[in-house]
mmCIF file with all atom_site columns, C-alpha atoms in Angstrom:
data_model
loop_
_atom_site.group_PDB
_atom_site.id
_atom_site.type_symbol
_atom_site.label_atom_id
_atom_site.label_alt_id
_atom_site.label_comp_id
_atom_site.label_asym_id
_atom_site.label_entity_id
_atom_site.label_seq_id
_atom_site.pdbx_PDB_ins_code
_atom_site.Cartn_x
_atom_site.Cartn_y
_atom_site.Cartn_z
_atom_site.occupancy
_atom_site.B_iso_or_equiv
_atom_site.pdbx_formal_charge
_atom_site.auth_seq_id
_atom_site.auth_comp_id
_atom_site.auth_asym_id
_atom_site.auth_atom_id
_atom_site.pdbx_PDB_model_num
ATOM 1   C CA . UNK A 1 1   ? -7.646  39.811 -11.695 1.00 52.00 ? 181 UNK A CA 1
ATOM 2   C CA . UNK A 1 2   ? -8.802  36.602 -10.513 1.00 92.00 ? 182 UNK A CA 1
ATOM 3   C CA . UNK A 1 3   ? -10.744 33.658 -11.991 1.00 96.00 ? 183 UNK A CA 1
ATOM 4   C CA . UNK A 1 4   ? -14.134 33.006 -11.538 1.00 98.00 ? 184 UNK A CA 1
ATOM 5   C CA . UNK A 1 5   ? -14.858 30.275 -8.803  1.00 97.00 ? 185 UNK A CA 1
ATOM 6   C CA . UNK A 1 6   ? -17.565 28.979 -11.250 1.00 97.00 ? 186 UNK A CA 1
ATOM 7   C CA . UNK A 1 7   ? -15.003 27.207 -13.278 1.00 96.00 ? 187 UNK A CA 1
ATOM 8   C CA . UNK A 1 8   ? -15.949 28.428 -16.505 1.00 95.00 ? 188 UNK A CA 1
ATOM 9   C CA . UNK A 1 9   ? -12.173 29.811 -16.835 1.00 95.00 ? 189 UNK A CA 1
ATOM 10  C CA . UNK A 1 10  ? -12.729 33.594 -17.498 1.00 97.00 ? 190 UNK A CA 1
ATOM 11  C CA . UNK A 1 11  ? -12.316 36.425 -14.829 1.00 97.00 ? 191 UNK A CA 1
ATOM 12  C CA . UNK A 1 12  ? -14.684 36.425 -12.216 1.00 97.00 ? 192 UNK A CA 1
ATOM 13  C CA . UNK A 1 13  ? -15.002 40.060 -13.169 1.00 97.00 ? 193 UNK A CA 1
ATOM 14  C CA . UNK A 1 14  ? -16.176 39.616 -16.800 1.00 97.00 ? 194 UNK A CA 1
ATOM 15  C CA . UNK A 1 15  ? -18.168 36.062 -15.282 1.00 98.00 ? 195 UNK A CA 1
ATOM 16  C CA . UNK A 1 16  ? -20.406 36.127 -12.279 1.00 98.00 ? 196 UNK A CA 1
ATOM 17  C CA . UNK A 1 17  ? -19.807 39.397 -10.395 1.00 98.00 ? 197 UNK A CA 1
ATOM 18  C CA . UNK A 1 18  ? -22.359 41.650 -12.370 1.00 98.00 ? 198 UNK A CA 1
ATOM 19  C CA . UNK A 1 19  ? -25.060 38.965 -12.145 1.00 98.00 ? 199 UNK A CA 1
ATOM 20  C CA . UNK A 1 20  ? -24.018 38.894 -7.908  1.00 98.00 ? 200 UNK A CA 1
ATOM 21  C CA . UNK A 1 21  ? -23.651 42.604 -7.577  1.00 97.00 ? 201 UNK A CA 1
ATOM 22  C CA . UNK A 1 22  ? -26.857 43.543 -9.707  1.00 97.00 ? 202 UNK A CA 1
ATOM 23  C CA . UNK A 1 23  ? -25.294 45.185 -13.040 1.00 97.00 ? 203 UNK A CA 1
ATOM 24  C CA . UNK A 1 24  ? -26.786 42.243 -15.160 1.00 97.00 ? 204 UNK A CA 1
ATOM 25  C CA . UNK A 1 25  ? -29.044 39.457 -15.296 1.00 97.00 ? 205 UNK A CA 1
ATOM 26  C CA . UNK A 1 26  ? -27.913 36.304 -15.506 1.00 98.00 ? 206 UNK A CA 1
ATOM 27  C CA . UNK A 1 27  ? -28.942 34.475 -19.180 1.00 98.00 ? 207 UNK A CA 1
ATOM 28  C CA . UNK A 1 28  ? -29.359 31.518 -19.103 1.00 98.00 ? 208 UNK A CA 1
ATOM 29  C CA . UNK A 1 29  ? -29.952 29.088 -16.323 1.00 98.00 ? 209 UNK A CA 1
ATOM 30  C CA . UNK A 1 30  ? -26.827 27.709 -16.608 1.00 98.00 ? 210 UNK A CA 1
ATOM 31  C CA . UNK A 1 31  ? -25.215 30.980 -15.871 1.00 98.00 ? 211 UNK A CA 1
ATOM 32  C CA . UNK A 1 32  ? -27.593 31.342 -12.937 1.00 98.00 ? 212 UNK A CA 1
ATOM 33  C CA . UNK A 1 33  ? -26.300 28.240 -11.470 1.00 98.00 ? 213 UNK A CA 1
ATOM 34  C CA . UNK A 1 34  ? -22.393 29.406 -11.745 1.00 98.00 ? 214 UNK A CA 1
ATOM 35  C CA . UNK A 1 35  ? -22.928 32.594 -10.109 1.00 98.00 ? 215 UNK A CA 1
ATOM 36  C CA . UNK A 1 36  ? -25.127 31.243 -7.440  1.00 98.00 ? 216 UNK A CA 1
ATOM 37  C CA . UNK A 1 37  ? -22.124 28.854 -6.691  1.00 98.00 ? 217 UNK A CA 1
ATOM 38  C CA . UNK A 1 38  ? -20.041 31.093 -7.274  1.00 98.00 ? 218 UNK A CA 1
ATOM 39  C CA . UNK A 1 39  ? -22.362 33.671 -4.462  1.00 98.00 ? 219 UNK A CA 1
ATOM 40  C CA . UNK A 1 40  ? -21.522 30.845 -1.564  1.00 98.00 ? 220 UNK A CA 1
ATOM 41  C CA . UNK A 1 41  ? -18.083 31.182 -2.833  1.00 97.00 ? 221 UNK A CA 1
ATOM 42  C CA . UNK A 1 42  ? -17.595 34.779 -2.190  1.00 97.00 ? 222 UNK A CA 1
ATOM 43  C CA . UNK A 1 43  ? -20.377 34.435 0.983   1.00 97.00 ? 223 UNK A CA 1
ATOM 44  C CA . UNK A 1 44  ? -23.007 36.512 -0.687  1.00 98.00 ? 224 UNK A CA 1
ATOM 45  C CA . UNK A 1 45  ? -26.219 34.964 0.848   1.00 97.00 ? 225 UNK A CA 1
ATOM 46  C CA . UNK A 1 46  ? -28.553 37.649 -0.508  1.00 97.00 ? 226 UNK A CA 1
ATOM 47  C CA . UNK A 1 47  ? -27.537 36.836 -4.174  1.00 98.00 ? 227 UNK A CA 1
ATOM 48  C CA . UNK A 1 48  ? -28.495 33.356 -3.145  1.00 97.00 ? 228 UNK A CA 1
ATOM 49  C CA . UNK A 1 49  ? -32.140 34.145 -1.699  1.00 97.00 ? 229 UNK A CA 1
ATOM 50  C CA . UNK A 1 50  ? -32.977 36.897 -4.569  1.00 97.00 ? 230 UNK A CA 1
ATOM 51  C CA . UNK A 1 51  ? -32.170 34.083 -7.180  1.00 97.00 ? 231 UNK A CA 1
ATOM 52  C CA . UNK A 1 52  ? -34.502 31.867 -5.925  1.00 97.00 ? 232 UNK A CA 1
ATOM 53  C CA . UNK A 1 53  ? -38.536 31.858 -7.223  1.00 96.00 ? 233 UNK A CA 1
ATOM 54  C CA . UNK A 1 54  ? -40.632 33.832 -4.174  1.00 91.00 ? 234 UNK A CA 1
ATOM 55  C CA . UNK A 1 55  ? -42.251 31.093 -2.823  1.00 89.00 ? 235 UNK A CA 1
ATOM 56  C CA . UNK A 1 56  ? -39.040 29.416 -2.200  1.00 89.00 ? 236 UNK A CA 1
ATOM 57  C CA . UNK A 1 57  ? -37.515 32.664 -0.556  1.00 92.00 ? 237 UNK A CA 1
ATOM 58  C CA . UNK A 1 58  ? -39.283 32.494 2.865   1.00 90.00 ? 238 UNK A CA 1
ATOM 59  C CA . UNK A 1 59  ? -37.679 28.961 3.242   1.00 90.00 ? 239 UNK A CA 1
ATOM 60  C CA . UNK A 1 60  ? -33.833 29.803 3.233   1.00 93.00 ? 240 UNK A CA 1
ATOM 61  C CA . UNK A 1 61  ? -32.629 29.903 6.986   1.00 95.00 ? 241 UNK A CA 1
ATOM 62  C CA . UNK A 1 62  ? -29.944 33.168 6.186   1.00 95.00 ? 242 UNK A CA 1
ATOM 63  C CA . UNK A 1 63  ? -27.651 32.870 8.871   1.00 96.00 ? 243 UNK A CA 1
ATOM 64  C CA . UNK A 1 64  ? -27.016 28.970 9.128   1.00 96.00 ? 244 UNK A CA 1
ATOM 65  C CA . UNK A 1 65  ? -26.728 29.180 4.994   1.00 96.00 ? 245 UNK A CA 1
ATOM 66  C CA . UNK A 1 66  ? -24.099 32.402 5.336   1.00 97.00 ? 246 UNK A CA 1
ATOM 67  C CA . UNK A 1 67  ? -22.306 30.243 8.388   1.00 97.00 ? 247 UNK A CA 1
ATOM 68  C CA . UNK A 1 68  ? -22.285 27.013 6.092   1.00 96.00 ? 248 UNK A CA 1
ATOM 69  C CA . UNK A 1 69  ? -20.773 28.864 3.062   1.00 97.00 ? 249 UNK A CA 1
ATOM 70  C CA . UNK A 1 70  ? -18.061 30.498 5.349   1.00 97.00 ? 250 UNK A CA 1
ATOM 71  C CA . UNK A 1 71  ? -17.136 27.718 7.504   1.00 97.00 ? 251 UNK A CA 1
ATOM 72  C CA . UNK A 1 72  ? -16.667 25.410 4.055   1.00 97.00 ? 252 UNK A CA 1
ATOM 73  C CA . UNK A 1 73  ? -13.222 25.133 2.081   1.00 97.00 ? 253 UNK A CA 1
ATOM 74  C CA . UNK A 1 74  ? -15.042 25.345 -1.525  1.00 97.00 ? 254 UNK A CA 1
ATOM 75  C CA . UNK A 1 75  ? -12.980 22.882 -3.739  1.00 97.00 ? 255 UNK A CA 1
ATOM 76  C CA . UNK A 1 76  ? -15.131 23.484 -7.017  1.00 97.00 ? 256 UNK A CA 1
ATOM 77  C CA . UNK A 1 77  ? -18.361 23.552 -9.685  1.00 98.00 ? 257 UNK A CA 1
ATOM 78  C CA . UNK A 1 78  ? -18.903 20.633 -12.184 1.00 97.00 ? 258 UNK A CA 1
ATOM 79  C CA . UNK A 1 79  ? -21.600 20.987 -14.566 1.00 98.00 ? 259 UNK A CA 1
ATOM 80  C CA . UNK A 1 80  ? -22.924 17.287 -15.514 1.00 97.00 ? 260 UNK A CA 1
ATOM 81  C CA . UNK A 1 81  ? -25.665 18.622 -17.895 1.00 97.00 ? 261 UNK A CA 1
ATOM 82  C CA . UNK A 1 82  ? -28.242 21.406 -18.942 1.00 96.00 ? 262 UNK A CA 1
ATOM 83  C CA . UNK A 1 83  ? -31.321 20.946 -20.432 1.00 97.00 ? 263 UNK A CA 1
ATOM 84  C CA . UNK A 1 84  ? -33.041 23.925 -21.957 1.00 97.00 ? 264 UNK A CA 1
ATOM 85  C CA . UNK A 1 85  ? -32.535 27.259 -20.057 1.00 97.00 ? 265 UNK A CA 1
ATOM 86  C CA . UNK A 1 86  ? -31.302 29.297 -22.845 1.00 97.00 ? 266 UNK A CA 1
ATOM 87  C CA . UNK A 1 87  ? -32.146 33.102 -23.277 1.00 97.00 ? 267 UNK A CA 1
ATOM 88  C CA . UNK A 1 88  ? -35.704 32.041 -24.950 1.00 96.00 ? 268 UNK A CA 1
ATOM 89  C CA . UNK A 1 89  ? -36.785 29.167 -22.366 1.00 97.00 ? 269 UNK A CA 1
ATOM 90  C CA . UNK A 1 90  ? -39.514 29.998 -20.155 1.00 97.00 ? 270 UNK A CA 1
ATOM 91  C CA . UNK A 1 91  ? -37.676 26.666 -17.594 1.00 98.00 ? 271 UNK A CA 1
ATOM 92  C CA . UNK A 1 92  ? -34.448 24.987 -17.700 1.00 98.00 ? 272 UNK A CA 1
ATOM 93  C CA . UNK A 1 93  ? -32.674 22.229 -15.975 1.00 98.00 ? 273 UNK A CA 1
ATOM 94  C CA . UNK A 1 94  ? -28.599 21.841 -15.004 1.00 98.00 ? 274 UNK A CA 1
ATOM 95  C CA . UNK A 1 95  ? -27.385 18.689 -12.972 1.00 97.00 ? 275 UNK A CA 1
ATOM 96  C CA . UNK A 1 96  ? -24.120 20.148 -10.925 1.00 98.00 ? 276 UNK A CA 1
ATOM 97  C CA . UNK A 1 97  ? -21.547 18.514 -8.803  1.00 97.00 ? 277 UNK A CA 1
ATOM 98  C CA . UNK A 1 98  ? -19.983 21.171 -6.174  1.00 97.00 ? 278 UNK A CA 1
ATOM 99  C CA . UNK A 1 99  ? -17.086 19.994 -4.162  1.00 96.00 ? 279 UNK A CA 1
ATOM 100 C CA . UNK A 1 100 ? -16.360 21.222 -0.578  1.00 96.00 ? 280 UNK A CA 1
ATOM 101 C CA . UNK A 1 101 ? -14.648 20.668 2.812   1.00 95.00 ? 281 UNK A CA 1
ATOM 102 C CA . UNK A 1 102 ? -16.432 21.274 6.220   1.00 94.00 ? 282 UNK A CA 1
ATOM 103 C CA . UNK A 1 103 ? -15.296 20.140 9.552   1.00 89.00 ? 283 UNK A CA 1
ATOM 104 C CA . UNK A 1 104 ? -12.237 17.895 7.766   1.00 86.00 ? 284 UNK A CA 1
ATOM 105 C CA . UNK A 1 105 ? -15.449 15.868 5.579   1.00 88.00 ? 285 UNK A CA 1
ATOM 106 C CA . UNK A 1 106 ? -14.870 16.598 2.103   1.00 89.00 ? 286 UNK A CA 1
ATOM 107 C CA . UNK A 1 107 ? -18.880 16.272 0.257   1.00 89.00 ? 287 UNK A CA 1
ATOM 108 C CA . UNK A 1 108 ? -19.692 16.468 -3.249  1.00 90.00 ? 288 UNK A CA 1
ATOM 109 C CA . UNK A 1 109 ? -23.247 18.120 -3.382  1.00 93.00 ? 289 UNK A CA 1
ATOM 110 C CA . UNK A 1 110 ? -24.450 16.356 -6.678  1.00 95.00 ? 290 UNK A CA 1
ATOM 111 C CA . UNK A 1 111 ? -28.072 18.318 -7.560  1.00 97.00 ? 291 UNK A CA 1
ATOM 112 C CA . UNK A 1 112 ? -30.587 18.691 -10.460 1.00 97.00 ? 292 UNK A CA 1
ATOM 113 C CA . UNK A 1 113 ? -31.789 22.046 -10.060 1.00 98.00 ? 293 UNK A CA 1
ATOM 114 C CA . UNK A 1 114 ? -34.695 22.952 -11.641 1.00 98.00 ? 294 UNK A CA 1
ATOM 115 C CA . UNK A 1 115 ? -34.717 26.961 -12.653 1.00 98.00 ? 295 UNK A CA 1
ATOM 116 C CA . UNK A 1 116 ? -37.669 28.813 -14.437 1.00 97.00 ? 296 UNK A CA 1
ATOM 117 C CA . UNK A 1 117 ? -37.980 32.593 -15.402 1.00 97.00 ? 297 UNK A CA 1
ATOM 118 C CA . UNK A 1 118 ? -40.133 34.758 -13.551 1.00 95.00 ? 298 UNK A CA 1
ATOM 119 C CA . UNK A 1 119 ? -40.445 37.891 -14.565 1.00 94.00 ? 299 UNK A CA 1
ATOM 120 C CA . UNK A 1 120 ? -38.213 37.802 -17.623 1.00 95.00 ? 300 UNK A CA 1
ATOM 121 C CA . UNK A 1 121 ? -35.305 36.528 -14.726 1.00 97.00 ? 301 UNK A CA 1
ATOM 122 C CA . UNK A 1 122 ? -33.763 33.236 -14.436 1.00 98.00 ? 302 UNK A CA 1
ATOM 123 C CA . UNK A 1 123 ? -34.470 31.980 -10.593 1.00 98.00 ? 303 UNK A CA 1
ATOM 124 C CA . UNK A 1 124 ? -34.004 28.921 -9.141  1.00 98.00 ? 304 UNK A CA 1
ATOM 125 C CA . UNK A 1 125 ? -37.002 26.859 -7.948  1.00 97.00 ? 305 UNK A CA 1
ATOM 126 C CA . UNK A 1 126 ? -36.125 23.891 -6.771  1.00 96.00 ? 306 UNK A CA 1
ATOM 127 C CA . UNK A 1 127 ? -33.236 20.681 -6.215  1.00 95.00 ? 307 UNK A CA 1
ATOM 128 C CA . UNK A 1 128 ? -33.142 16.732 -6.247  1.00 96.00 ? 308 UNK A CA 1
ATOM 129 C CA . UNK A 1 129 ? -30.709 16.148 -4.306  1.00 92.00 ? 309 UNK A CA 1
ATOM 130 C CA . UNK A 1 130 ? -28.829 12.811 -5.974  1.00 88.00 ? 310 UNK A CA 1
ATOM 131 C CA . UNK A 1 131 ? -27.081 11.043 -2.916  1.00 82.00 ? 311 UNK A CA 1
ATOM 132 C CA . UNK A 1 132 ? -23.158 10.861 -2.840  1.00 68.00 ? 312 UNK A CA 1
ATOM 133 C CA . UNK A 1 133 ? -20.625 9.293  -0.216  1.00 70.00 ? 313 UNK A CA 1
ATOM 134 C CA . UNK A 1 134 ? -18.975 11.497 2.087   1.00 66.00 ? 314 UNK A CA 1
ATOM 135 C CA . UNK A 1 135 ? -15.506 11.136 2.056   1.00 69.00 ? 315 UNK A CA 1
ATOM 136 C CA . UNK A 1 136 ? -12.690 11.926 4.753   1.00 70.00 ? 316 UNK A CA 1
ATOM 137 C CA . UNK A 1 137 ? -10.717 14.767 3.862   1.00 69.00 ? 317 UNK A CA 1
ATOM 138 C CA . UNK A 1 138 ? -7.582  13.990 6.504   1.00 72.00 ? 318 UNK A CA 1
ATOM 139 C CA . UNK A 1 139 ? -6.179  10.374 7.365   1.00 77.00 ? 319 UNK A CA 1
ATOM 140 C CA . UNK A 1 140 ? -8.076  7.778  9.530   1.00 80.00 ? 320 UNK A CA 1
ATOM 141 C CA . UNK A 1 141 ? -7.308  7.832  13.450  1.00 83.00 ? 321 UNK A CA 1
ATOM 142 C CA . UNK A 1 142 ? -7.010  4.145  14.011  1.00 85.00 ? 322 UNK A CA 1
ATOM 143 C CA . UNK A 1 143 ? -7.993  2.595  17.815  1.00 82.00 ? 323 UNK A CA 1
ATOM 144 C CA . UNK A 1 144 ? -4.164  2.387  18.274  1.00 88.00 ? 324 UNK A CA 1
ATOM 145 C CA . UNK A 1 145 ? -3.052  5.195  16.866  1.00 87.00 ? 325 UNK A CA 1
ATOM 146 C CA . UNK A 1 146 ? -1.207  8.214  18.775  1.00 87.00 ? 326 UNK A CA 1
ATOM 147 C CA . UNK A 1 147 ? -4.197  10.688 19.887  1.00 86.00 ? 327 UNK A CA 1
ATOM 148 C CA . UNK A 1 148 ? -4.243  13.617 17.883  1.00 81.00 ? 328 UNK A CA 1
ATOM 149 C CA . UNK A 1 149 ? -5.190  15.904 21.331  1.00 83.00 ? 329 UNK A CA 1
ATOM 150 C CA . UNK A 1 150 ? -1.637  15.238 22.066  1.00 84.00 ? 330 UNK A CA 1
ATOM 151 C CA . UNK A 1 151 ? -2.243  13.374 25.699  1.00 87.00 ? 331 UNK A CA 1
ATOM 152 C CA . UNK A 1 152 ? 0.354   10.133 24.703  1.00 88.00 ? 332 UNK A CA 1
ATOM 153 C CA . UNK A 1 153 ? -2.385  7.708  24.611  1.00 88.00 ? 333 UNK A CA 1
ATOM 154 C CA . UNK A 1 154 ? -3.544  5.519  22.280  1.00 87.00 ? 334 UNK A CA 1
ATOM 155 C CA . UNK A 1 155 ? -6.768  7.153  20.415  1.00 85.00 ? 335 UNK A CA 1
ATOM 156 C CA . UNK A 1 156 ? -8.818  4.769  22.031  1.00 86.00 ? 336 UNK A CA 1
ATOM 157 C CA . UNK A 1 157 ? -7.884  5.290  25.971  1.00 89.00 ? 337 UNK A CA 1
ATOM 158 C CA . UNK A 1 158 ? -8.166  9.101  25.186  1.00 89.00 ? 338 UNK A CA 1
ATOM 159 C CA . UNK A 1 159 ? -10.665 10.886 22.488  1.00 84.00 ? 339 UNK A CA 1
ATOM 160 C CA . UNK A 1 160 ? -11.682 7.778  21.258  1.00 83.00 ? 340 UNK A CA 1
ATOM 161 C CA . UNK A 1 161 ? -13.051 6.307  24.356  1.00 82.00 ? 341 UNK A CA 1
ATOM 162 C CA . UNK A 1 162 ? -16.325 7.253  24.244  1.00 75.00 ? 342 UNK A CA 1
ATOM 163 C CA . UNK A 1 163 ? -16.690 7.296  20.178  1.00 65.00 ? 343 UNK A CA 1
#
């Protein structure tokens, strides 16, 4: 058995797979937000868009979030904070950090997500997004560097020439 991408240390078995496959409800919004990470993780899209509130449903774009999820190396879930969201809270609120690598950029998506229950069911409704650099995940090229195409030229006579 493996561990749970979430990070919460336990078997991803015993963690977030019955909220993603449908055997249990997640409890608290904290929860929510691991196994909805944890859902890009694994590329379960659907998890992702039946989580969220029903107004906020019609707005996911499926296929370009399925192709984000697969195309990105997914490094790992920080939770900064919760506020409420346990079993008996009608809202709650968790500030996250998740830590990826697409196209050789590694990102930190830092978020305060905003959950509330509808139905008796934890769903997300809604993110601040809470700016963060973007950080190169390989080494610089620099102007006079060796291009990485493999041509013999200097970065800047080749691939670079028109950056």
């Amino acid at each position: 058995m493996s561990l749970c991408p979430c990070g919460s240390g336990r078997e991803y078995a015993q963690c977030c797979e019955p909220y993603i496959k449908g055997s249990k409800d997640a409890p608290t919004a904290e929860a929510l937000m691991r196994s909805r990470y944890t859902a890009y993780v694994v590329h379960d899209i659907d998890y992702i868009v039946k989580t969220c509130v029903a107004e906020g449903q019609k707005d996911i774009d499926v296929e370009q979030t399925r192709l984000w999820s697969k195309r990105s190396q997914w490094l790992g879930l920080r939770i900064l904070t919760s506020e409420k969201g346990s079993p008996n809270d009608t809202e709650g609120i968790v500030e996250f950090e998740a830590t990826y690598i697409l196209d050789g950029l590694k990102d930190t998506h830092h978020e305060r997500a905003y959950f509330k229950k509808e139905g008796g069911h934890w769903r997300y409704e809604r993110g601040d997004i809470v700016p963060t650099t973007i950080v190169r995940a390989g080494p610089r090229i620099g102007r006079n560097d060796p291009c990485p195409c493999g041509s013999g030229k200097k970065y800047k006579q080749c691939c670079g020439k028109n950056a």
